[in-house]
Structures are given as C-alpha cells and as structure tokens.
XYZ file of C-alpha atoms in Angstrom:
350
model
C 2.785 -81.537 171.011
C 2.749 -77.718 171.064
C 4.660 -76.663 174.173
C 3.003 -73.877 176.163
C 4.654 -71.136 178.170
C 1.814 -69.779 180.288
C 1.406 -66.250 181.600
C -0.109 -66.894 185.015
C -0.644 -69.602 187.611
C -1.056 -69.851 191.388
C 0.751 -73.120 192.031
C 2.934 -71.478 194.713
C -0.204 -70.538 196.658
C -1.415 -74.148 196.585
C 1.994 -75.529 197.580
C 2.221 -72.976 200.401
C -1.225 -73.866 201.724
C -0.530 -77.586 201.556
C 2.825 -77.160 203.271
C 0.948 -75.715 206.262
C -0.806 -79.102 206.586
C 2.493 -81.016 206.490
C 2.951 -81.619 202.767
C 6.392 -81.404 201.149
C 6.207 -78.881 198.255
C 9.056 -80.512 196.339
C 7.531 -83.985 196.575
C 4.073 -82.611 195.733
C 5.314 -80.938 192.557
C 7.689 -83.728 191.525
C 5.497 -86.751 192.205
C 2.115 -85.204 191.454
C -1.111 -84.958 193.428
C -4.820 -85.323 192.742
C -5.887 -81.825 193.789
C -5.277 -78.489 192.108
C -4.147 -77.945 188.549
C -0.343 -78.006 188.190
C 2.399 -80.408 189.153
C 5.340 -81.849 187.231
C 3.649 -84.951 185.799
C 0.489 -83.121 184.710
C 2.473 -80.243 183.241
C 4.533 -82.669 181.160
C 1.433 -84.584 180.048
C -0.248 -81.380 178.874
C 2.798 -79.771 177.295
C 2.869 -77.004 179.914
C 6.577 -76.238 179.649
C 6.656 -73.298 182.054
C 5.054 -70.072 183.117
C 4.849 -67.085 185.420
C 4.321 -68.470 188.921
C 2.642 -65.982 191.230
C 3.492 -64.997 194.766
C -0.023 -64.027 195.839
C -0.999 -63.098 199.400
C -4.472 -64.471 200.165
C -6.993 -62.181 201.795
C -7.583 -62.501 205.519
C -11.195 -63.469 204.808
C -12.032 -66.269 202.378
C -12.828 -64.891 198.941
C -16.331 -65.872 197.812
C -17.882 -64.679 194.556
C -21.201 -62.992 195.307
C -24.291 -64.879 194.128
C -25.987 -63.350 191.057
C -29.281 -61.507 191.483
C -32.445 -62.261 189.520
C -30.892 -60.605 186.441
C -27.731 -62.686 186.683
C -25.728 -59.699 187.851
C -23.296 -59.683 190.769
C -20.878 -57.270 192.416
C -18.414 -58.833 194.822
C -16.906 -56.150 197.086
C -13.185 -55.511 196.870
C -11.152 -57.518 199.346
C -9.872 -55.526 202.308
C -6.330 -54.118 202.143
C -3.612 -56.154 203.846
C -0.936 -55.199 206.357
C 2.600 -55.303 205.007
C 4.385 -57.282 207.733
C 2.379 -60.533 207.503
C 2.241 -60.116 203.735
C 6.027 -59.963 203.584
C 6.295 -63.118 205.702
C 4.009 -65.043 203.340
C 5.759 -63.712 200.237
C 9.120 -64.831 201.607
C 7.719 -68.267 202.365
C 6.442 -68.629 198.783
C 9.732 -67.379 197.354
C 11.483 -69.960 199.528
C 9.313 -72.724 198.040
C 10.211 -71.521 194.537
C 13.914 -71.627 195.432
C 13.642 -75.096 196.997
C 11.958 -76.386 193.836
C 14.803 -74.904 191.814
C 17.565 -76.376 193.972
C 15.934 -79.808 193.931
C 15.612 -79.819 190.149
C 11.798 -80.021 190.324
C 11.694 -76.913 188.170
C 14.159 -74.312 186.926
C 13.763 -70.749 188.199
C 14.407 -68.617 185.126
C 15.790 -65.072 185.035
C 16.204 -64.705 181.252
C 14.572 -65.984 178.105
C 17.745 -68.006 177.504
C 17.044 -69.728 180.835
C 13.459 -70.425 179.720
C 14.519 -71.874 176.370
C 17.221 -73.979 178.008
C 14.773 -75.406 180.558
C 12.182 -76.154 177.881
C 14.808 -77.881 175.733
C 15.785 -79.996 178.756
C 12.194 -80.906 179.557
C 12.318 -79.079 182.906
C 9.445 -76.783 183.969
C 10.584 -73.198 183.314
C 9.288 -71.111 186.230
C 9.442 -67.316 186.369
C 8.842 -65.741 189.778
C 5.947 -63.245 189.589
C 4.278 -61.163 192.301
C 0.507 -60.658 192.022
C -0.239 -57.608 194.158
C 2.665 -55.881 195.883
C 1.494 -55.913 199.486
C 4.902 -57.329 200.502
C 6.808 -54.379 198.984
C 7.582 -51.206 200.957
C 7.336 -47.629 199.705
C 11.131 -47.340 199.613
C 11.246 -50.463 197.393
C 14.034 -52.068 199.433
C 12.159 -55.387 199.445
C 11.920 -55.183 195.655
C 15.722 -55.366 195.439
C 15.759 -58.488 197.605
C 12.995 -60.246 195.678
C 14.754 -59.355 192.416
C 17.922 -60.979 193.719
C 15.847 -64.064 194.570
C 14.561 -64.242 190.989
C 11.510 -61.954 190.748
C 11.139 -60.842 187.139
C 7.457 -59.899 186.855
C 4.867 -58.184 189.031
C 1.356 -56.791 189.013
C 1.100 -53.720 191.270
C -2.318 -54.802 192.557
C -4.662 -57.740 192.850
C -8.410 -57.033 193.142
C -7.949 -54.934 196.269
C -6.291 -51.602 196.992
C -2.780 -51.241 198.320
C 0.066 -48.769 198.709
C 0.674 -48.670 194.967
C -2.767 -48.539 193.391
C -6.334 -49.752 193.093
C -7.782 -53.021 191.861
C -11.001 -53.876 190.069
C -13.730 -55.936 191.774
C -15.104 -59.243 190.548
C -18.362 -57.881 189.166
C -20.709 -58.407 186.214
C -21.594 -56.387 184.292
C -19.113 -53.649 185.173
C -16.567 -51.420 183.477
C -12.911 -51.693 184.509
C -13.141 -47.941 185.109
C -14.120 -48.652 188.704
C -11.846 -46.445 190.800
C -8.601 -44.465 191.041
C -5.344 -45.585 189.454
C -1.752 -45.552 190.634
C -0.653 -43.724 193.760
C 2.552 -41.679 193.892
C 4.285 -44.791 195.226
C 2.815 -46.739 192.316
C 4.414 -44.453 189.763
C 7.754 -44.930 191.531
C 7.249 -48.704 191.437
C 6.662 -48.656 187.670
C 9.763 -46.549 187.074
C 11.819 -48.915 189.239
C 10.544 -51.935 187.299
C 11.486 -50.239 184.033
C 14.995 -49.565 185.335
C 15.555 -53.025 186.841
C 13.995 -55.030 184.036
C 10.909 -56.365 185.805
C 7.830 -56.951 183.657
C 4.758 -54.941 184.717
C 1.452 -56.840 184.562
C -1.820 -54.922 184.141
C -4.180 -57.729 185.154
C -6.467 -56.703 188.061
C -5.727 -52.952 187.891
C -8.416 -50.325 187.277
C -8.709 -48.724 183.867
C -7.314 -45.470 185.299
C -4.366 -47.476 186.635
C -3.930 -49.040 183.203
C -3.555 -45.620 181.601
C -1.283 -44.437 184.417
C 1.056 -47.347 183.685
C 0.762 -46.781 179.923
C 1.978 -43.184 180.211
C 4.837 -44.136 182.562
C 6.290 -47.435 181.382
C 8.799 -48.028 178.614
C 7.725 -51.676 178.291
C 5.120 -53.302 176.064
C 1.739 -53.267 177.820
C 0.966 -56.710 179.250
C -2.215 -58.166 180.770
C -1.130 -61.660 181.729
C -4.545 -63.216 182.374
C -7.447 -61.158 181.026
C -10.034 -61.462 178.264
C -12.268 -59.299 176.059
C -14.754 -57.049 177.853
C -16.818 -56.785 174.662
C -17.639 -60.505 174.961
C -17.791 -60.925 178.750
C -18.266 -57.548 180.457
C -16.729 -58.291 183.842
C -14.579 -55.594 185.412
C -11.486 -57.802 185.082
C -11.663 -57.906 181.275
C -10.189 -55.367 178.853
C -12.068 -52.817 176.780
C -11.427 -52.355 173.074
C -9.571 -49.114 173.822
C -7.253 -50.963 176.182
C -6.707 -53.711 173.609
C -5.813 -51.077 171.015
C -3.235 -49.552 173.372
C -1.694 -52.975 173.977
C -1.460 -53.507 170.224
C 0.265 -50.142 169.741
C 3.076 -51.195 172.087
C 3.331 -54.749 170.681
C 2.349 -56.046 174.091
C 0.081 -58.988 174.741
C -3.000 -60.348 176.454
C -2.876 -63.840 177.930
C -6.198 -65.680 177.656
C -7.542 -66.358 181.148
C -9.151 -69.803 181.445
C -11.355 -68.621 184.350
C -14.911 -69.420 183.323
C -16.294 -66.208 184.855
C -14.217 -64.273 182.330
C -15.198 -66.431 179.345
C -18.944 -67.024 179.535
C -21.718 -64.734 178.271
C -23.291 -64.816 181.737
C -19.983 -64.656 183.695
C -21.131 -67.490 185.940
C -18.707 -69.626 187.947
C -19.659 -72.816 186.102
C -17.070 -75.364 184.989
C -19.479 -76.629 182.321
C -18.107 -73.977 179.972
C -17.329 -75.116 176.420
C -13.947 -74.673 174.776
C -15.767 -72.663 172.125
C -15.996 -69.806 174.647
C -12.200 -69.816 174.878
C -11.875 -69.834 171.097
C -14.254 -66.896 170.644
C -12.155 -64.792 173.029
C -8.946 -65.803 171.238
C -10.573 -64.969 167.892
C -11.701 -61.578 169.160
C -8.298 -60.709 170.584
C -6.515 -61.812 167.405
C -8.947 -59.856 165.204
C -8.490 -56.735 167.335
C -4.744 -56.854 168.042
C -3.178 -59.333 165.630
C -1.618 -62.737 166.191
C 1.567 -61.259 167.714
C -0.304 -59.837 170.719
C -2.230 -62.880 171.960
C -0.981 -65.597 174.306
C -2.177 -67.814 177.153
C -2.530 -66.963 180.854
C -4.407 -69.890 182.339
C -4.849 -68.889 186.007
C -4.328 -72.563 186.875
C -4.660 -73.138 190.638
C -6.376 -69.766 190.944
C -9.774 -70.122 189.270
C -12.518 -72.443 188.056
C -11.508 -73.550 184.563
C -13.521 -75.420 181.920
C -14.138 -79.023 182.881
C -13.010 -80.175 179.428
C -9.500 -79.002 180.294
C -9.661 -79.874 184.009
C -5.978 -79.198 184.821
C -2.550 -78.743 183.237
C -2.761 -82.265 181.823
C -5.624 -81.134 179.574
C -3.900 -78.102 178.126
C -3.477 -79.685 174.690
C -7.261 -79.834 174.327
C -7.251 -76.065 173.918
C -4.391 -76.328 171.418
C -6.359 -78.933 169.470
C -9.443 -76.697 169.526
C -7.379 -73.818 168.147
C -6.098 -76.061 165.363
C -9.672 -77.062 164.643
C -10.612 -73.382 164.454
C -8.085 -72.874 161.664
C -4.992 -71.592 163.462
C -1.833 -72.558 161.579
C 1.235 -74.053 163.214
C 3.050 -70.710 163.020
C 0.095 -69.000 164.740
C 0.001 -71.631 167.468
C 3.713 -71.235 168.154
C 3.140 -67.523 168.786
C 0.059 -68.003 170.966
C 1.532 -70.896 172.930
C 4.999 -69.513 173.720
C 6.766 -67.196 171.260
C 4.761 -64.058 172.043
C 5.515 -64.431 175.746
C 9.221 -64.924 175.061
C 9.274 -61.800 172.901
C 7.682 -59.473 175.464
C 9.710 -60.918 178.324
C 12.910 -60.280 176.379
C 11.827 -56.674 175.849
C 10.879 -56.068 179.485
C 14.090 -57.754 180.691
C 16.367 -55.558 178.518
C 17.686 -58.488 176.510
C-alpha cells in the first residue's frame, strides 16, 4: 500500500459541527462513522497516513454553488466577510478538538517532518494544523503566536471571500483567477511573519494578483495545497500555466484537489466523475512542472469527490489508477508523500 500524506482536508469542520449535536470528536475519529470522508478506520483502510487538517470558519449563510445557466456557466458570488470575534471563537474550538485528538492518541499533531515520519512509522494519523482563511487572526498577529504555540504550521491567508489580509476567488466557471485585488498591507505583514516563524503559506483560494503578491514577498516554495489545472477545467480556483511555471521555478507544489467541480470539463458538481479526470490533471501538472512539484490535496470533508473514491477508505483507487497510467513506484512515492515532506521541511526551516 502506498501511504499518502494529503495536503488538505476539512475533518475538523465536520467534527466541530457534529460536536454541536452532542457527538464526541475523539470517539467519532477513533471508532469511525458513516458520514463524511475521514476517520481513523477509513484513513487506515485507504492508506491515508496524515495530512494538513484545516481550521476553516464556515460562512454565516450556507454556501450553495449557483446553478449553471443554459450554457453550463455559473458564477457563485463571494461569501460575505466575517467578523473576527466569532471567527476566533470557532477557530479556538477547532484547535481544541485537534489538541484533544492528539492527547487521546487518536492522531498525532505534528510540528516537524520528523514528527510526521514518526507518526507514519507508528501507524498513527499524522495531523498538521492548518488555517484556511485567517479571519481569526488580528492585524497585530498576536493570535498567530498563540495558534503557532498550539501547533499551527500552515495557513492560507484567504478562503473564497475577502478578509483583512487579502481577496479570494469565487466559485465560478468559466473564470480567470485574476478576479480581484491581492494582498492588503496587513497581508504582506502576515506573509513576512510566516516566513520568519516557519509557517507554510498556502495559495489555494487567493486571487491571481494575491498569488503574485505572495510570490514576490515569500522566501518559501510556492504551494497551492488543493488546486488543479485551469487549462483543463477553467474555474477561478484552478491555476493558470503561468502560475504553474512560477511554482515550478521555486520547487513548490500543487496538490491535486479531488473536488469534482475542479476536475470535470463542465465543472459540474457531479460525483459521477471518472478517475480518468483526476489522472488527466495529474498528467498535465507533471508535464508542466515535473514529478517533484505534484502531490495530493484531496479536500476530503470539504467537497464532492468522485464516487469511485467515496471517502478516505477509497484513496488507494487513485493510487492504482496512477499505476495503471504508467507512474513508477518512485514517482508514486513523490506524489503520495515525499513532495509534501520536502516542501514542509523547507517552509519549516528544517
């Protein structure tokens, strides 16, 4: 079995929501459940050895992808900005769940690549605390210090909405990622702080202008944890060839997003999406950037994924499809885990 270290999931969001209905997050992850995508038993069954686990603050209104028009096009408006105080409360609650899982032994909260390798060797889920959209962080970045102490080692300045630090891209098809302004002054300060502290900066969800703002500011490899090729599926969330070239120049990486809207020709939210669509995006990314710059970023628990995979337990079906497409064992090791470990080590000053 090819173990996978995955670049993005929203399991903390699901555990947080279920806790509000009386569920025990530790028991849910340890014993397994029938809903969602990730828990301990399904991760083990599918060789999902760990990943970046997002603290994501849901929008105040339920997110619904806009229905396509007669041409199959859609443009879902950006979610409204969030207030910091309730966002901070939710972020702390999710961080608390991550810490409880760590203390119980349900997973291991990792702060170094040595921690990740040790957890994988022990057969324990290797979780890295990530923040997807920094609505919980203040302009003075005092909260960033506290979250770092709690284990935060990766963040994306924005989700697909605007905040204090920058601007996000909408869920729209077809649309360029050049959809709005980039980083704010506070955003540039955030990137510099991440560089200094050793926190990975994730470019998923940011506008193209924001992408280039980060590129000219950061000293890290450029990382898009869960994005695909705009040339194949021209949604605003996917990356243009020029962006892919910039990522290659820094020996960064792109993590393949399993979200069907970012894989299909028509960008529809349809689980009946073949694994061949995933392979064609992997092929394109490898052809454009090289095998060292491509990894996996499933978006488990945060998106509709192909029905053939279904959940973390089906992750090896993608690995098998890659083998069938001619990827050698050494290539698969890079795509499945080694490329992530390399860029994390660089961002974390190891």
